[in-house]
Short mmCIF file of C-alpha atoms in Angstrom, two decimals:
data_model
loop_
_atom_site.label_atom_id
_atom_site.label_comp_id
_atom_site.label_asym_id
_atom_site.label_seq_id
_atom_site.Cartn_x
_atom_site.Cartn_y
_atom_site.Cartn_z
CA MET A 1 209.80 144.33 37.94
CA LYS A 2 209.53 144.08 41.72
CA PHE A 3 210.72 141.02 43.65
CA ASP A 4 209.81 139.67 47.06
CA GLU A 5 212.69 138.39 49.15
CA GLY A 6 212.89 135.17 51.15
CA LYS A 7 210.32 132.44 50.76
CA ASP A 8 207.96 134.37 48.47
CA GLY A 9 209.80 133.87 45.19
CA GLY A 10 212.37 136.14 43.64
CA SER A 11 215.75 137.16 45.04
CA ASP A 12 218.77 139.18 44.09
CA HIS A 13 219.70 136.25 41.82
CA ALA A 14 216.28 136.36 40.18
CA ALA A 15 216.52 140.09 39.57
CA ARG A 16 219.98 139.70 38.07
CA MET A 17 218.83 136.94 35.71
CA LEU A 18 215.89 139.00 34.54
CA ARG A 19 218.18 141.94 33.90
CA GLY A 20 219.91 139.69 31.38
CA GLU A 21 222.93 138.74 33.49
CA THR A 22 224.34 135.22 33.23
CA LEU A 23 224.93 134.01 36.76
CA GLY A 24 228.29 132.44 37.55
CA ASP A 25 228.20 128.78 38.48
CA GLU A 26 228.31 129.40 42.23
CA ASP A 27 225.63 132.10 41.99
CA TRP A 28 223.46 129.75 39.92
CA ASN A 29 223.83 127.01 42.54
CA ALA A 30 223.00 129.52 45.27
CA TYR A 31 219.83 130.42 43.37
CA LEU A 32 218.88 126.73 43.10
CA ARG A 33 219.32 126.25 46.86
CA SER A 34 217.19 129.33 47.45
CA ALA A 35 214.52 128.14 45.02
CA HIS A 36 214.31 124.72 46.65
CA GLY A 37 213.78 126.36 49.99
CA ARG A 38 210.51 127.54 48.43
CA LEU A 39 209.87 124.50 46.20
CA ALA A 40 210.98 121.59 48.39
CA GLY A 41 208.98 118.49 47.49
CA ALA A 42 207.48 120.07 44.37
CA SER A 43 208.98 117.72 41.76
CA PRO A 44 206.61 114.78 42.35
CA GLU A 45 203.67 117.17 42.05
CA VAL A 46 205.02 118.30 38.69
CA PHE A 47 205.93 114.89 37.23
CA ALA A 48 204.32 111.97 39.07
CA GLY A 49 201.29 110.41 37.41
CA HIS A 50 201.75 112.10 34.03
CA ASP A 51 202.37 109.39 31.43
CA VAL A 52 205.29 109.15 29.06
CA LEU A 53 204.17 105.70 27.93
CA ASP A 54 200.84 104.09 28.78
CA GLY A 55 200.83 103.74 32.55
CA VAL A 56 204.48 104.82 32.83
CA ASP A 57 205.35 108.27 34.13
CA SER A 58 208.82 109.83 33.98
CA TYR A 59 209.86 108.40 37.36
CA GLN A 60 208.90 104.91 36.27
CA LEU A 61 210.72 105.51 33.00
CA VAL A 62 213.96 105.96 34.96
CA VAL A 63 213.18 102.88 37.07
CA ARG A 64 212.65 100.78 33.92
CA GLY A 65 215.81 102.15 32.34
CA LEU A 66 217.77 101.11 35.41
CA LEU A 67 216.25 97.64 35.80
CA ASP A 68 216.69 96.90 32.08
CA SER A 69 220.34 97.97 32.17
CA LYS A 70 221.72 96.38 35.34
CA GLU A 71 221.09 93.04 37.06
CA GLU A 72 223.18 93.41 40.22
CA LEU A 73 222.16 96.47 42.20
CA GLY A 74 223.82 96.54 45.58
CA THR A 75 224.16 100.30 46.00
CA ILE A 76 222.08 102.92 44.16
CA VAL A 77 222.56 106.68 44.35
CA ASP A 78 219.70 109.06 43.57
CA LEU A 79 221.46 112.22 42.43
CA ALA A 80 219.51 115.43 43.10
CA CYS A 81 217.07 113.25 45.01
CA GLY A 82 214.73 115.98 46.19
CA ASP A 83 212.27 114.51 48.68
CA GLY A 84 213.30 110.93 47.79
CA HIS A 85 210.30 110.11 45.61
CA LEU A 86 212.36 108.10 43.12
CA ILE A 87 213.94 106.07 45.93
CA GLY A 88 210.43 105.24 47.10
CA ARG A 89 209.62 103.95 43.61
CA LEU A 90 212.78 101.84 43.50
CA MET A 91 212.01 100.32 46.89
CA LYS A 92 208.93 98.72 45.33
CA THR A 93 210.99 96.79 42.75
CA ARG A 94 213.36 93.83 42.77
CA CYS A 95 216.12 96.12 44.08
CA ARG A 96 214.17 96.90 47.26
CA ASP A 97 217.00 95.44 49.40
CA ALA A 98 219.72 97.60 47.82
CA GLN A 99 221.49 100.32 49.76
CA PHE A 100 220.06 103.68 48.70
CA ILE A 101 221.90 106.98 49.01
CA GLY A 102 220.10 110.22 48.21
CA VAL A 103 222.30 113.18 47.31
CA ASP A 104 221.01 116.74 47.02
CA MET A 105 222.60 120.15 47.51
CA SER A 106 219.40 121.61 49.00
CA PRO A 107 219.24 121.27 52.80
CA ASP A 108 215.48 121.80 52.62
CA GLU A 109 215.01 118.87 50.21
CA ILE A 110 217.31 116.67 52.30
CA GLU A 111 215.41 117.50 55.49
CA LEU A 112 212.14 116.57 53.78
CA ALA A 113 213.60 113.36 52.35
CA ARG A 114 214.92 112.28 55.74
CA SER A 115 211.55 112.87 57.34
CA LYS A 116 209.95 110.56 54.76
CA TRP A 117 212.47 107.78 54.21
CA GLU A 118 215.41 107.67 56.59
CA ALA A 119 213.59 105.38 59.02
CA GLN A 120 214.25 102.72 56.38
CA PRO A 121 217.48 100.92 57.43
CA ASN A 122 218.86 100.79 53.88
CA VAL A 123 218.33 104.49 53.03
CA ARG A 124 220.49 107.49 53.86
CA PHE A 125 220.74 111.04 52.59
CA ILE A 126 223.67 113.43 52.23
CA CYS A 127 223.62 117.16 51.45
CA GLU A 128 226.32 117.57 48.82
CA GLN A 129 226.82 118.87 45.30
CA ALA A 130 226.93 116.49 42.37
CA HIS A 131 230.45 117.46 41.30
CA SER A 132 231.96 116.75 44.73
CA MET A 133 230.48 113.74 46.51
CA SER A 134 232.01 112.11 49.58
CA LEU A 135 231.29 108.62 48.22
CA THR A 136 234.17 106.20 47.83
CA THR A 137 235.62 105.72 44.35
CA GLY A 138 234.12 102.71 42.56
CA SER A 139 231.60 102.03 45.34
CA VAL A 140 228.27 102.39 43.51
CA ASP A 141 226.43 100.04 41.13
CA ALA A 142 224.06 102.63 39.70
CA ILE A 143 223.21 106.31 39.79
CA VAL A 144 219.80 107.67 38.80
CA CYS A 145 218.80 111.28 38.25
CA HIS A 146 215.32 112.58 37.49
CA ALA A 147 214.80 116.00 35.87
CA ALA A 148 217.90 117.62 37.37
CA LEU A 149 220.96 116.95 35.20
CA MET A 150 220.05 119.81 32.84
CA LEU A 151 220.26 122.24 35.76
CA MET A 152 223.81 121.33 36.77
CA ARG A 153 226.70 123.46 35.63
CA PRO A 154 229.40 123.10 34.76
CA LEU A 155 228.37 119.62 33.66
CA GLU A 156 231.77 118.09 32.86
CA PRO A 157 232.90 117.82 36.52
CA VAL A 158 229.54 116.22 37.35
CA ALA A 159 230.03 113.56 34.67
CA SER A 160 233.57 112.90 35.91
CA GLU A 161 232.34 112.55 39.48
CA ILE A 162 229.57 110.17 38.41
CA ARG A 163 232.15 108.01 36.67
CA ARG A 164 234.49 108.15 39.68
CA VAL A 165 231.97 106.73 42.13
CA LEU A 166 230.52 104.15 39.71
CA LYS A 167 231.98 100.68 39.63
CA THR A 168 233.27 99.46 36.28
CA GLY A 169 230.15 98.05 34.68
CA GLY A 170 227.96 100.48 36.59
CA VAL A 171 225.21 102.52 34.96
CA PHE A 172 223.90 106.08 35.08
CA VAL A 173 220.24 106.63 34.11
CA ALA A 174 218.76 110.11 33.82
CA MET A 175 215.57 111.76 32.60
CA ILE A 176 216.38 115.14 31.06
CA SER A 177 214.44 117.84 29.26
CA SER A 178 214.90 118.11 25.49
CA SER A 179 215.40 121.01 23.09
CA ARG A 180 212.93 119.44 20.64
CA PRO A 181 210.04 121.85 20.10
CA PRO A 182 206.89 121.04 22.07
CA ALA A 183 203.68 120.15 20.27
CA GLY A 184 199.98 120.59 20.78
CA ALA A 185 198.31 123.08 23.09
CA ILE A 186 201.49 123.96 24.97
CA THR A 187 202.74 125.84 21.92
CA LYS A 188 199.96 128.41 22.46
CA PHE A 189 201.26 129.31 25.92
CA GLY A 190 204.92 129.98 25.19
CA PRO A 191 204.17 133.23 23.32
CA LEU A 192 201.85 134.36 26.13
CA ILE A 193 204.55 133.81 28.76
CA ARG A 194 207.21 135.55 26.67
CA ARG A 195 204.90 138.53 26.15
CA PHE A 196 204.15 138.63 29.87
CA PHE A 197 207.84 139.00 30.73
CA LEU A 198 208.42 141.45 27.87
CA ASP A 199 205.57 143.60 29.14
CA LYS A 200 207.42 143.73 32.47
CA GLY A 201 210.58 144.80 30.64
CA PHE A 202 212.47 141.49 30.41
CA GLU A 203 213.47 139.16 27.59
CA ILE A 204 213.56 135.50 28.65
CA GLU A 205 214.64 133.93 25.35
CA GLY A 206 218.31 133.96 26.34
CA LEU A 207 217.75 133.08 29.99
CA GLN A 208 220.28 130.34 30.78
CA MET A 209 219.35 127.73 33.35
CA GLY A 210 221.88 124.95 33.59
CA ASP A 211 224.15 123.49 30.93
CA PRO A 212 222.95 123.61 27.29
CA ALA A 213 224.98 120.45 26.52
CA THR A 214 222.18 118.42 28.11
CA ARG A 215 219.49 119.63 25.72
CA ASN A 216 220.20 117.17 22.88
CA PRO A 217 221.73 113.70 22.34
CA ASP A 218 224.97 114.93 20.76
CA GLY A 219 225.68 117.21 23.70
CA LEU A 220 225.00 114.43 26.21
CA ARG A 221 227.22 111.98 24.36
CA SER A 222 230.01 114.54 24.22
CA VAL A 223 229.91 114.84 28.02
CA PHE A 224 229.35 111.18 28.93
CA SER A 225 232.15 110.09 26.62
CA ARG A 226 234.91 107.53 26.48
CA GLU A 227 237.32 110.29 27.43
CA ARG A 228 235.56 110.43 30.80
CA GLY A 229 235.52 106.67 31.17
CA PHE A 230 232.07 105.78 29.89
CA VAL A 231 231.82 102.79 27.56
CA GLU A 232 228.70 104.12 25.81
CA ALA A 233 225.89 106.61 26.22
CA ASP A 234 222.47 105.78 24.76
CA VAL A 235 219.98 108.64 24.44
CA ASN A 236 216.30 108.25 23.61
CA ASP A 237 215.16 111.68 22.44
CA GLY A 238 211.76 110.59 21.17
CA LEU A 239 209.78 110.81 24.42
CA VAL A 240 207.17 113.24 25.72
CA ILE A 241 205.46 113.77 29.05
CA ARG A 242 201.73 114.05 28.42
CA LYS A 243 199.80 116.08 30.98
CA ARG A 244 196.05 116.62 31.00
CA PHE A 245 194.67 119.46 33.12
CA ALA A 246 191.23 120.85 33.71
CA VAL A 247 191.15 124.50 32.63
CA GLU A 248 191.27 125.84 36.17
CA LYS A 249 194.34 123.71 36.89
CA ALA A 250 196.32 124.49 33.71
CA TRP A 251 198.44 126.88 35.79
CA GLU A 252 200.00 123.83 37.48
CA GLN A 253 202.01 123.13 34.31
CA TRP A 254 204.14 126.18 35.20
CA ARG A 255 203.38 126.94 38.85
CA ASP A 256 206.48 125.26 40.31
CA SER A 257 208.89 126.06 37.48
CA TYR A 258 212.09 128.03 38.02
CA LEU A 259 210.87 130.63 35.55
CA VAL A 260 207.70 131.34 37.53
CA ASP A 261 209.71 131.25 40.76
CA LEU A 262 211.40 134.45 39.57
CA LEU A 263 208.12 136.34 39.97
CA ASP A 264 206.63 137.88 43.08
CA THR A 265 203.18 136.93 44.39
CA SER A 266 201.17 139.52 42.50
CA GLN A 267 202.95 138.75 39.22
CA LYS A 268 202.32 135.03 39.68
CA GLN A 269 198.62 135.72 40.18
CA GLU A 270 198.54 137.90 37.08
CA LEU A 271 200.23 135.22 34.99
CA ARG A 272 197.95 132.54 36.45
CA GLU A 273 194.87 134.45 35.35
CA ALA A 274 196.26 134.91 31.83
CA ILE A 275 197.13 131.20 31.52
CA THR A 276 193.71 130.12 32.81
CA GLU A 277 191.97 132.41 30.34
CA LEU A 278 193.99 131.02 27.44
CA ALA A 279 193.40 127.45 28.62
CA ALA A 280 189.66 128.00 28.40
CA VAL A 281 190.08 128.99 24.74
CA HIS A 282 192.05 125.84 23.89
CA ALA A 283 190.19 123.28 26.01
CA ASP A 284 188.95 120.12 24.34
CA SER A 285 185.40 118.78 24.43
CA GLN A 286 186.06 117.35 27.90
CA GLY A 287 187.06 120.74 29.27
CA SER A 288 190.72 119.78 29.51
CA VAL A 289 193.98 121.01 28.05
CA VAL A 290 196.69 118.51 27.06
CA PHE A 291 200.33 119.58 27.23
CA GLU A 292 203.13 117.48 25.70
CA THR A 293 206.66 118.23 26.89
CA PRO A 294 209.65 116.61 25.12
CA ILE A 295 212.17 114.74 27.26
CA GLN A 296 215.17 112.43 26.85
CA LEU A 297 216.30 109.28 28.63
CA LEU A 298 220.06 108.87 29.02
CA VAL A 299 221.65 105.52 29.88
CA ALA A 300 225.43 105.80 30.23
CA ARG A 301 227.49 102.71 31.05
CA ALA A 302 230.81 102.81 32.86
#
């Protein structure tokens, strides 16, 4: 399999992963920084507007989880903030006057976030890793994290750092992917994607992205435990993101994923054509394909 360098997807890290190597933690983080140089600002395109509950997308799910869990919200950290979309959501709620701090290890995401939000006097952004923040111990009322905790490894130092900066009585709210099997039309596409990579000479079943402890409630509770200073960790593992795409847009379900980011331009186009063709086969009477992706909501109290 051939890889383009730089901004066009793929890298030495990508090639190594697809050869079956497990990247060390620093190499994995380097890959994530590289990927977000190409994918900066992509997360809202992937998640915003796709309902988990009626009229509630995954960003709003985190907002509700926070507002239901904590009354006093003086300082809120958005961990792995990306372009600051979640901060923008929170600024439309009763905590609009809180101090917001966006933390992300990607300089490209931080630059984009600053261009959008830092004119707001109560918002600032810092380019740091989650396991080593410059925030003062016990200085934060709440930390939120949308669709990023499952990518962080090792996870234990991240949980310890979250607890360090949280005040006693503070709360951590995160939306995380789940290991529950998907349902509906999306199950038809997994085999196609696996075959695509196999045809190129690579097995993706064992491809490790992030910490597997995040994939289920027991793993999350074992990390956000009393031993690390958390009073309790509630996990709702019964949620799904429901996305409806027209056939010609079904590719968008995967377009900005880390897996697809490993491919070069011609391979992406080849996979896009295969996904679009399969989507046409499984479209409903309205010419749409519905994908349901399982997720979890973690609320951990300090």
